[in-house]
mmCIF file of C-alpha atoms in Angstrom:
data_model
loop_
_atom_site.group_PDB
_atom_site.id
_atom_site.type_symbol
_atom_site.label_atom_id
_atom_site.label_comp_id
_atom_site.label_asym_id
_atom_site.label_seq_id
_atom_site.Cartn_x
_atom_site.Cartn_y
_atom_site.Cartn_z
ATOM 1 C CA PHE A 1 61.600 19.520 2.020
ATOM 2 C CA ALA A 2 62.038 23.187 3.027
ATOM 3 C CA VAL A 3 65.471 21.542 4.747
ATOM 4 C CA MET A 4 66.022 20.266 0.992
ATOM 5 C CA ALA A 5 65.337 23.373 -0.935
ATOM 6 C CA ARG A 6 67.948 25.184 1.461
ATOM 7 C CA GLN A 7 70.206 22.917 1.501
ATOM 8 C CA LYS A 8 70.213 23.360 -2.356
ATOM 9 C CA VAL A 9 68.754 19.734 -3.063
ATOM 10 C CA GLU A 10 67.596 18.781 -6.235
ATOM 11 C CA SER A 11 63.816 17.707 -5.781
ATOM 12 C CA ASP A 12 61.821 15.084 -8.142
ATOM 13 C CA MET A 13 58.653 14.204 -9.079
ATOM 14 C CA ILE A 14 58.815 11.811 -6.570
ATOM 15 C CA THR A 15 59.685 14.269 -4.196
ATOM 16 C CA PHE A 16 56.630 16.111 -4.552
ATOM 17 C CA ASN A 17 53.983 13.792 -4.927
ATOM 18 C CA ALA A 18 55.332 12.770 -1.853
ATOM 19 C CA ALA A 19 55.145 16.100 -0.421
ATOM 20 C CA VAL A 20 51.716 17.035 -1.769
ATOM 21 C CA SER A 21 50.450 13.493 -0.540
ATOM 22 C CA ALA A 22 51.020 14.456 3.518
ATOM 23 C CA CYS A 23 49.719 17.762 2.827
ATOM 24 C CA GLU A 24 46.605 16.162 1.263
ATOM 25 C CA LYS A 25 46.483 14.229 5.014
ATOM 26 C CA CYS A 26 46.330 16.646 6.442
ATOM 27 C CA SER A 27 44.616 18.914 5.172
ATOM 28 C CA ALA A 28 46.839 21.576 4.735
ATOM 29 C CA TRP A 29 45.159 22.953 1.518
ATOM 30 C CA GLU A 30 47.731 26.361 1.324
ATOM 31 C CA ASN A 31 50.805 24.257 1.957
ATOM 32 C CA ALA A 32 49.349 21.796 -0.585
ATOM 33 C CA LEU A 33 48.708 24.684 -3.400
ATOM 34 C CA GLN A 34 52.032 25.949 -2.845
ATOM 35 C CA LEU A 35 53.696 22.491 -3.323
ATOM 36 C CA TYR A 36 51.463 22.468 -6.940
ATOM 37 C CA GLY A 37 52.924 25.910 -7.992
ATOM 38 C CA GLU A 38 56.662 24.690 -7.029
ATOM 39 C CA ILE A 39 55.814 21.876 -9.945
ATOM 40 C CA LEU A 40 54.281 23.749 -12.587
ATOM 41 C CA ARG A 41 57.182 26.757 -11.840
ATOM 42 C CA SER A 42 60.077 23.916 -12.083
ATOM 43 C CA ASN A 43 58.584 23.003 -15.651
ATOM 44 C CA MET A 44 58.723 19.138 -14.539
ATOM 45 C CA GLU A 45 56.163 16.494 -16.533
ATOM 46 C CA ILE A 46 53.230 16.859 -13.274
ATOM 47 C CA ASP A 47 51.618 12.992 -12.504
ATOM 48 C CA THR A 48 48.371 12.132 -11.577
ATOM 49 C CA LEU A 49 49.987 11.664 -8.503
ATOM 50 C CA SER A 50 50.194 15.382 -7.589
ATOM 51 C CA SER A 51 46.908 17.080 -9.236
ATOM 52 C CA SER A 52 44.987 14.546 -6.952
ATOM 53 C CA ALA A 53 46.917 15.251 -3.287
ATOM 54 C CA ALA A 54 46.182 18.512 -4.561
ATOM 55 C CA VAL A 55 42.321 18.816 -5.172
ATOM 56 C CA SER A 56 41.986 16.553 -2.745
ATOM 57 C CA ALA A 57 43.560 18.412 0.357
ATOM 58 C CA CYS A 58 41.318 21.635 -1.117
ATOM 59 C CA GLU A 59 37.887 19.505 -0.750
ATOM 60 C CA GLN A 60 38.734 18.173 2.518
ATOM 61 C CA SER A 61 38.873 21.741 3.600
ATOM 62 C CA ALA A 62 36.243 22.517 1.995
ATOM 63 C CA ARG A 63 37.909 25.026 0.288
ATOM 64 C CA TRP A 64 36.092 23.705 -2.878
ATOM 65 C CA ASP A 65 36.790 26.650 -4.219
ATOM 66 C CA LYS A 66 39.826 26.414 -5.473
ATOM 67 C CA ALA A 67 39.852 22.595 -5.993
ATOM 68 C CA LEU A 68 37.127 24.002 -9.416
ATOM 69 C CA GLN A 69 40.169 26.419 -9.375
ATOM 70 C CA LEU A 70 43.209 23.794 -9.475
ATOM 71 C CA LEU A 71 40.909 21.513 -12.082
ATOM 72 C CA ASP A 72 40.526 24.714 -14.189
ATOM 73 C CA LEU A 73 44.103 24.871 -14.218
ATOM 74 C CA MET A 74 45.309 21.387 -14.778
ATOM 75 C CA THR A 75 42.218 21.104 -17.945
ATOM 76 C CA SER A 76 43.714 23.659 -19.187
ATOM 77 C CA ARG A 77 47.422 22.447 -18.992
ATOM 78 C CA ALA A 78 45.858 19.752 -20.879
ATOM 79 C CA SER A 79 47.466 17.395 -17.547
ATOM 80 C CA ASP A 80 46.335 14.058 -17.381
ATOM 81 C CA LEU A 81 42.811 13.773 -15.141
ATOM 82 C CA ASP A 82 42.023 10.722 -13.367
ATOM 83 C CA THR A 83 39.263 9.447 -12.135
ATOM 84 C CA ILE A 84 39.849 9.743 -8.398
ATOM 85 C CA THR A 85 41.285 13.776 -9.546
ATOM 86 C CA LEU A 86 37.161 13.880 -11.187
ATOM 87 C CA SER A 87 35.705 12.594 -8.781
ATOM 88 C CA THR A 88 36.644 14.575 -5.976
ATOM 89 C CA ALA A 89 36.886 17.904 -7.566
ATOM 90 C CA THR A 90 32.627 16.715 -7.852
ATOM 91 C CA SER A 91 32.683 15.950 -4.847
ATOM 92 C CA ALA A 92 34.053 18.951 -3.735
ATOM 93 C CA CYS A 93 31.365 20.951 -5.833
ATOM 94 C CA GLY A 94 29.146 19.050 -3.313
ATOM 95 C CA LYS A 95 30.140 21.259 -0.179
ATOM 96 C CA GLY A 96 29.288 24.328 -2.816
ATOM 97 C CA SER A 97 25.961 23.729 -3.778
ATOM 98 C CA LYS A 98 27.480 23.773 -7.563
ATOM 99 C CA TRP A 99 24.920 20.755 -8.964
ATOM 100 C CA GLU A 100 25.348 21.729 -12.270
ATOM 101 C CA ARG A 101 29.411 21.542 -12.033
ATOM 102 C CA ALA A 102 29.269 18.935 -11.143
ATOM 103 C CA LEU A 103 26.956 17.368 -13.723
ATOM 104 C CA GLN A 104 29.343 18.998 -16.095
ATOM 105 C CA ILE A 105 32.890 17.217 -14.502
ATOM 106 C CA LEU A 106 30.588 13.833 -15.177
ATOM 107 C CA SER A 107 30.133 15.104 -18.338
ATOM 108 C CA MET A 108 33.898 15.072 -19.049
ATOM 109 C CA GLN A 109 34.577 12.453 -17.792
ATOM 110 C CA VAL A 110 31.872 10.665 -19.625
ATOM 111 C CA HIS A 111 33.555 11.634 -23.305
ATOM 112 C CA SER A 112 37.167 11.614 -22.587
ATOM 113 C CA GLN A 113 39.359 7.843 -21.953
ATOM 114 C CA THR A 114 38.357 8.726 -18.444
ATOM 115 C CA GLU A 115 37.347 5.578 -16.687
ATOM 116 C CA THR A 116 33.722 6.754 -15.115
ATOM 117 C CA ASN A 117 33.204 4.250 -12.527
ATOM 118 C CA THR A 118 31.068 3.937 -9.072
ATOM 119 C CA ILE A 119 32.371 6.136 -7.591
ATOM 120 C CA ALA A 120 32.476 9.553 -10.160
ATOM 121 C CA PHE A 121 28.222 8.321 -10.244
ATOM 122 C CA ASP A 122 28.482 8.579 -6.552
ATOM 123 C CA ALA A 123 29.504 11.687 -5.395
ATOM 124 C CA ALA A 124 28.304 13.388 -8.689
ATOM 125 C CA ILE A 125 24.295 11.425 -7.656
ATOM 126 C CA GLY A 126 24.975 12.892 -4.073
ATOM 127 C CA VAL A 127 26.066 17.081 -5.759
ATOM 128 C CA CYS A 128 22.699 16.405 -6.794
ATOM 129 C CA GLU A 129 20.973 14.708 -3.330
ATOM 130 C CA LYS A 130 22.134 17.481 -1.674
ATOM 131 C CA GLY A 131 21.439 20.864 -3.484
ATOM 132 C CA ASN A 132 17.103 19.064 -3.969
ATOM 133 C CA GLU A 133 17.933 18.170 -7.815
ATOM 134 C CA TRP A 134 16.381 14.262 -7.923
ATOM 135 C CA LYS A 135 15.689 14.256 -10.863
ATOM 136 C CA LYS A 136 18.957 14.940 -11.708
ATOM 137 C CA ALA A 137 20.174 12.298 -9.235
ATOM 138 C CA LEU A 138 17.676 9.901 -11.096
ATOM 139 C CA ARG A 139 18.973 10.218 -15.023
ATOM 140 C CA ILE A 140 22.682 10.355 -13.404
ATOM 141 C CA PHE A 141 21.608 6.438 -12.111
ATOM 142 C CA GLY A 142 19.972 5.888 -15.834
ATOM 143 C CA GLY A 143 23.450 7.419 -17.372
ATOM 144 C CA MET A 144 25.507 4.335 -14.743
ATOM 145 C CA THR A 145 23.632 1.468 -16.852
ATOM 146 C CA HIS A 146 24.800 2.864 -19.920
ATOM 147 C CA GLU A 147 28.274 2.998 -18.695
ATOM 148 C CA GLU A 148 27.827 -0.038 -16.984
ATOM 149 C CA ALA A 149 28.625 1.717 -13.999
ATOM 150 C CA GLU A 150 28.449 -0.522 -11.058
ATOM 151 C CA SER A 151 25.631 0.738 -8.291
ATOM 152 C CA ASP A 152 26.222 0.060 -4.940
ATOM 153 C CA THR A 153 24.579 0.480 -1.523
ATOM 154 C CA ILE A 154 26.030 4.588 -0.895
ATOM 155 C CA THR A 155 24.041 5.278 -5.014
ATOM 156 C CA PHE A 156 20.848 4.245 -3.766
ATOM 157 C CA GLY A 157 21.221 5.621 -0.586
ATOM 158 C CA ALA A 158 22.347 9.384 -1.914
ATOM 159 C CA LEU A 159 19.068 8.799 -4.141
ATOM 160 C CA ILE A 160 16.581 7.247 -1.495
ATOM 161 C CA VAL A 161 18.069 10.643 0.342
ATOM 162 C CA GLY A 162 17.367 12.679 -1.853
ATOM 163 C CA LEU A 163 13.869 11.459 -3.604
ATOM 164 C CA GLY A 164 12.820 12.037 0.582
ATOM 165 C CA LYS A 165 13.326 15.258 0.494
ATOM 166 C CA GLY A 166 11.225 15.769 -2.265
ATOM 167 C CA SER A 167 8.764 13.537 -0.488
ATOM 168 C CA LYS A 168 8.581 11.233 -3.585
ATOM 169 C CA TRP A 169 7.990 8.381 -1.525
ATOM 170 C CA GLN A 170 6.628 6.185 -4.506
ATOM 171 C CA LYS A 171 10.125 6.587 -6.098
ATOM 172 C CA ALA A 172 11.788 6.024 -3.086
ATOM 173 C CA LEU A 173 10.047 2.351 -3.556
ATOM 174 C CA GLN A 174 11.060 1.801 -6.981
ATOM 175 C CA LEU A 175 14.004 1.873 -5.654
ATOM 176 C CA VAL A 176 13.518 -0.328 -2.788
ATOM 177 C CA ASP A 177 13.175 -3.181 -4.928
ATOM 178 C CA THR A 178 15.719 -2.412 -7.683
ATOM 179 C CA MET A 179 18.236 -2.518 -4.863
ATOM 180 C CA ALA A 180 16.532 -5.952 -3.935
ATOM 181 C CA GLN A 181 16.491 -7.457 -7.470
ATOM 182 C CA ARG A 182 20.255 -6.479 -7.798
ATOM 183 C CA ARG A 183 21.144 -8.123 -4.525
ATOM 184 C CA VAL A 184 21.942 -4.274 -2.747
ATOM 185 C CA GLU A 185 21.953 -3.634 1.278
ATOM 186 C CA MET A 186 19.928 -1.430 2.745
ATOM 187 C CA GLY A 187 22.155 1.458 5.073
ATOM 188 C CA VAL A 188 20.020 2.678 8.045
ATOM 189 C CA ILE A 189 20.714 6.263 5.838
ATOM 190 C CA SER A 190 18.483 4.491 3.873
ATOM 191 C CA PHE A 191 16.107 2.690 5.379
ATOM 192 C CA SER A 192 15.395 6.465 7.921
ATOM 193 C CA SER A 193 15.236 8.224 4.342
ATOM 194 C CA LEU A 194 12.594 5.966 3.388
ATOM 195 C CA ILE A 195 10.667 5.794 5.786
ATOM 196 C CA SER A 196 10.318 9.757 6.884
ATOM 197 C CA SER A 197 9.311 10.015 3.252
ATOM 198 C CA CYS A 198 6.599 7.080 3.795
ATOM 199 C CA GLU A 199 5.618 9.473 6.547
ATOM 200 C CA LYS A 200 5.033 12.945 5.229
ATOM 201 C CA GLY A 201 3.428 11.216 2.171
ATOM 202 C CA GLY A 202 0.592 9.869 4.937
ATOM 203 C CA GLN A 203 1.688 6.106 4.095
ATOM 204 C CA TRP A 204 2.475 5.787 7.665
ATOM 205 C CA GLU A 205 1.204 1.791 7.174
ATOM 206 C CA THR A 206 4.110 1.763 4.724
ATOM 207 C CA ALA A 207 6.937 3.621 7.108
ATOM 208 C CA LEU A 208 5.544 1.329 10.272
ATOM 209 C CA GLN A 209 6.283 -1.518 8.005
ATOM 210 C CA PHE A 210 9.892 -0.564 6.357
ATOM 211 C CA LEU A 211 10.875 -0.109 10.928
ATOM 212 C CA ASN A 212 9.691 -3.875 10.879
ATOM 213 C CA VAL A 213 12.330 -5.395 7.949
ATOM 214 C CA MET A 214 15.126 -2.190 9.166
ATOM 215 C CA ALA A 215 14.769 -4.843 12.922
ATOM 216 C CA GLN A 216 14.484 -8.154 10.583
ATOM 217 C CA HIS A 217 17.470 -7.446 8.852
ATOM 218 C CA LYS A 218 19.190 -5.927 12.090
ATOM 219 C CA VAL A 219 20.265 -2.540 10.686
ATOM 220 C CA GLU A 220 20.646 -0.389 14.222
ATOM 221 C CA LEU A 221 17.930 1.989 14.071
ATOM 222 C CA ASP A 222 18.011 5.801 14.487
ATOM 223 C CA ALA A 223 16.287 8.690 15.799
ATOM 224 C CA ILE A 224 15.694 9.481 12.446
ATOM 225 C CA ALA A 225 13.747 5.840 11.437
ATOM 226 C CA VAL A 226 12.288 5.737 14.626
ATOM 227 C CA ASN A 227 10.919 9.352 14.870
ATOM 228 C CA SER A 228 9.786 9.244 11.655
ATOM 229 C CA ALA A 229 7.373 5.984 12.193
ATOM 230 C CA MET A 230 6.046 7.070 16.100
ATOM 231 C CA HIS A 231 4.675 10.159 13.453
ATOM 232 C CA GLY A 232 2.879 7.568 12.013
ATOM 233 C CA CYS A 233 1.542 6.500 15.019
ATOM 234 C CA GLU A 234 0.347 10.097 15.963
ATOM 235 C CA LYS A 235 -1.647 10.400 13.244
ATOM 236 C CA ALA A 236 -2.990 6.776 13.494
ATOM 237 C CA GLY A 237 -4.043 7.305 16.586
ATOM 238 C CA GLU A 238 -1.172 4.566 17.531
ATOM 239 C CA TRP A 239 0.081 5.686 21.661
ATOM 240 C CA GLN A 240 0.380 1.695 22.784
ATOM 241 C CA ARG A 241 2.779 1.562 19.135
ATOM 242 C CA ALA A 242 4.817 5.381 19.522
ATOM 243 C CA LEU A 243 5.662 3.197 23.596
ATOM 244 C CA MET A 244 6.483 0.675 21.971
ATOM 245 C CA PHE A 245 9.005 2.555 19.790
ATOM 246 C CA LEU A 246 10.009 4.739 22.123
ATOM 247 C CA SER A 247 11.072 1.547 24.836
ATOM 248 C CA GLU A 248 12.912 -0.043 21.489
ATOM 249 C CA MET A 249 15.069 2.983 21.337
ATOM 250 C CA VAL A 250 16.610 2.773 24.368
ATOM 251 C CA ARG A 251 16.700 -1.015 23.914
ATOM 252 C CA SER A 252 18.473 -0.358 21.318
ATOM 253 C CA ASN A 253 20.692 2.193 23.034
ATOM 254 C CA VAL A 254 19.398 4.892 20.370
ATOM 255 C CA GLU A 255 20.012 8.793 21.834
ATOM 256 C CA LEU A 256 16.672 9.804 22.306
ATOM 257 C CA ASP A 257 16.261 13.446 21.578
ATOM 258 C CA THR A 258 13.369 15.906 22.695
ATOM 259 C CA ILE A 259 11.803 15.338 19.266
ATOM 260 C CA SER A 260 11.311 11.535 19.929
ATOM 261 C CA PHE A 261 9.954 12.828 23.066
ATOM 262 C CA ASN A 262 7.533 15.436 21.543
ATOM 263 C CA VAL A 263 6.280 13.367 19.427
ATOM 264 C CA ALA A 264 5.871 10.580 21.992
ATOM 265 C CA ILE A 265 3.551 12.845 24.112
ATOM 266 C CA SER A 266 1.430 14.399 21.404
ATOM 267 C CA THR A 267 0.460 11.393 20.146
ATOM 268 C CA CYS A 268 -0.408 10.462 23.846
ATOM 269 C CA GLU A 269 -2.024 14.009 23.797
ATOM 270 C CA LYS A 270 -4.335 13.307 20.458
ATOM 271 C CA CYS A 271 -5.179 9.521 22.070
ATOM 272 C CA GLY A 272 -6.823 11.389 25.653
ATOM 273 C CA GLU A 273 -3.721 9.466 27.222
ATOM 274 C CA TRP A 274 -2.996 12.968 29.634
ATOM 275 C CA GLU A 275 -1.827 10.785 32.214
ATOM 276 C CA LYS A 276 1.017 8.945 30.142
ATOM 277 C CA ALA A 277 1.540 12.085 27.895
ATOM 278 C CA LEU A 278 2.590 13.142 31.625
ATOM 279 C CA GLN A 279 4.945 10.241 33.058
ATOM 280 C CA LEU A 280 7.096 10.707 29.638
ATOM 281 C CA LEU A 281 7.484 14.938 30.637
ATOM 282 C CA CYS A 282 8.331 13.833 33.415
ATOM 283 C CA SER A 283 10.988 10.621 32.405
ATOM 284 C CA MET A 284 12.098 13.296 30.602
ATOM 285 C CA SER A 285 14.184 15.416 33.296
ATOM 286 C CA TRP A 286 15.007 11.780 34.589
ATOM 287 C CA LYS A 287 17.480 11.127 31.702
ATOM 288 C CA LYS A 288 17.809 14.951 31.412
ATOM 289 C CA ILE A 289 16.485 15.527 28.513
ATOM 290 C CA GLU A 290 15.498 19.518 28.502
ATOM 291 C CA ALA A 291 11.587 20.117 27.071
ATOM 292 C CA ASP A 292 10.826 22.743 25.130
ATOM 293 C CA ALA A 293 7.919 25.077 24.284
ATOM 294 C CA ILE A 294 6.188 22.044 21.996
ATOM 295 C CA THR A 295 6.598 19.533 24.603
ATOM 296 C CA TYR A 296 4.381 21.688 26.947
ATOM 297 C CA SER A 297 1.506 22.699 25.211
ATOM 298 C CA ALA A 298 0.909 19.219 23.693
ATOM 299 C CA ALA A 299 1.006 17.743 27.939
ATOM 300 C CA ILE A 300 -1.443 20.669 28.575
ATOM 301 C CA SER A 301 -3.592 20.167 24.997
ATOM 302 C CA ALA A 302 -3.257 16.145 27.044
ATOM 303 C CA CYS A 303 -5.048 17.843 29.955
ATOM 304 C CA ASP A 304 -7.597 19.948 28.874
ATOM 305 C CA GLU A 305 -9.164 17.476 26.729
ATOM 306 C CA THR A 306 -9.597 15.239 30.004
ATOM 307 C CA GLU A 307 -10.552 18.111 32.599
ATOM 308 C CA GLN A 308 -7.411 17.926 34.241
ATOM 309 C CA TRP A 309 -7.261 22.052 34.735
ATOM 310 C CA GLN A 310 -4.483 21.766 37.866
ATOM 311 C CA HIS A 311 -2.342 19.793 35.937
ATOM 312 C CA ALA A 312 -2.571 22.368 33.165
ATOM 313 C CA LEU A 313 -2.356 25.458 35.222
ATOM 314 C CA GLY A 314 1.081 23.542 36.689
ATOM 315 C CA LEU A 315 2.641 23.212 33.597
ATOM 316 C CA LEU A 316 1.995 26.124 32.327
ATOM 317 C CA ALA A 317 3.594 27.193 35.790
ATOM 318 C CA ALA A 318 6.448 24.961 35.225
ATOM 319 C CA MET A 319 6.611 26.545 31.794
ATOM 320 C CA LEU A 320 7.406 29.937 32.958
ATOM 321 C CA GLN A 321 9.654 28.742 35.630
ATOM 322 C CA SER A 322 11.716 27.458 32.701
ATOM 323 C CA GLU A 323 11.814 30.970 30.790
ATOM 324 C CA LEU A 324 9.959 29.090 28.019
ATOM 325 C CA VAL A 325 7.553 30.955 26.589
ATOM 326 C CA PRO A 326 3.981 29.878 25.901
ATOM 327 C CA ASP A 327 2.167 30.058 22.190
ATOM 328 C CA ALA A 328 -1.562 30.800 22.260
ATOM 329 C CA VAL A 329 -2.070 27.074 22.373
ATOM 330 C CA SER A 330 -1.187 26.463 25.507
ATOM 331 C CA PHE A 331 -2.686 29.522 27.335
ATOM 332 C CA SER A 332 -6.419 28.230 25.469
ATOM 333 C CA ALA A 333 -5.497 25.214 26.889
ATOM 334 C CA ALA A 334 -5.297 25.993 30.738
ATOM 335 C CA ILE A 335 -8.384 28.358 30.103
ATOM 336 C CA THR A 336 -10.849 25.532 29.176
ATOM 337 C CA ALA A 337 -9.423 23.262 31.496
ATOM 338 C CA CYS A 338 -10.404 25.778 33.949
ATOM 339 C CA GLU A 339 -13.572 26.549 32.508
ATOM 340 C CA TYR A 340 -14.656 22.217 33.700
ATOM 341 C CA SER A 341 -12.968 23.455 37.527
#
């Protein structure tokens, strides 16, 4: 493009479209805006392709402010705005936590002649989910039916994640029924959010049921889903089931983390299974997973409750060697264990 300018070869809209699209693909938002400025100065009639590409370049680079400024400029010039441009601008709102602006853009689409499709609604629902505005997300979902926009896995996934953040597990379960009625498949994100929401709401049995449903539908497990299910086992005192889930993570090639082991060790501690707790702590070393203060505290407490004072002191020493700072719970448990000696 620069060579054309030096050679004084006149550029047309096709040339500009190609150049702006190239900038979009490599997220070169500054170049995209510079080219868009050239189009404006040339007094050429701007088409939706360049507009959409320029907004997308800004959105991909997390320059939501520039994307929205560009949208304002297009609106002030009465430029044609298509669904892709507006949906991309809505997604940019999510990166800037601007859910109010996202709703304004969606309203603009609904009240104009611009087609409002699933992508547009999904983008707006996603912004509300990121802003923890689950009520707004549900209102948008209700508007999809009015606009005859079809809801998909992305739609329900964002809604369930939002409801999970708000601990609204009953409403999340209602959405699951709606998904079944509309024959929309649940993805791993939806399942994980639902299981987490049920567990936080004290519905650990329901959480475990959905983990089984994931297996039945051959949905790939992830750490969030299994960790949430193990939290349910911890509350229910089901240490054997917690260990079963931990083994299932290994079989399913789900990456184990410190949280996974902490929950399993804590479950064993609450059930008086101190030997299992210590075995889990040892296996963390084998798997090169770093134990933290919570890990050691749970293991020490397990030894305290079963009068294993020697192991409790050994764990306290190991904790100090690892340069971890014991908390009041750790010291208290170790001291209580020593009282049994």
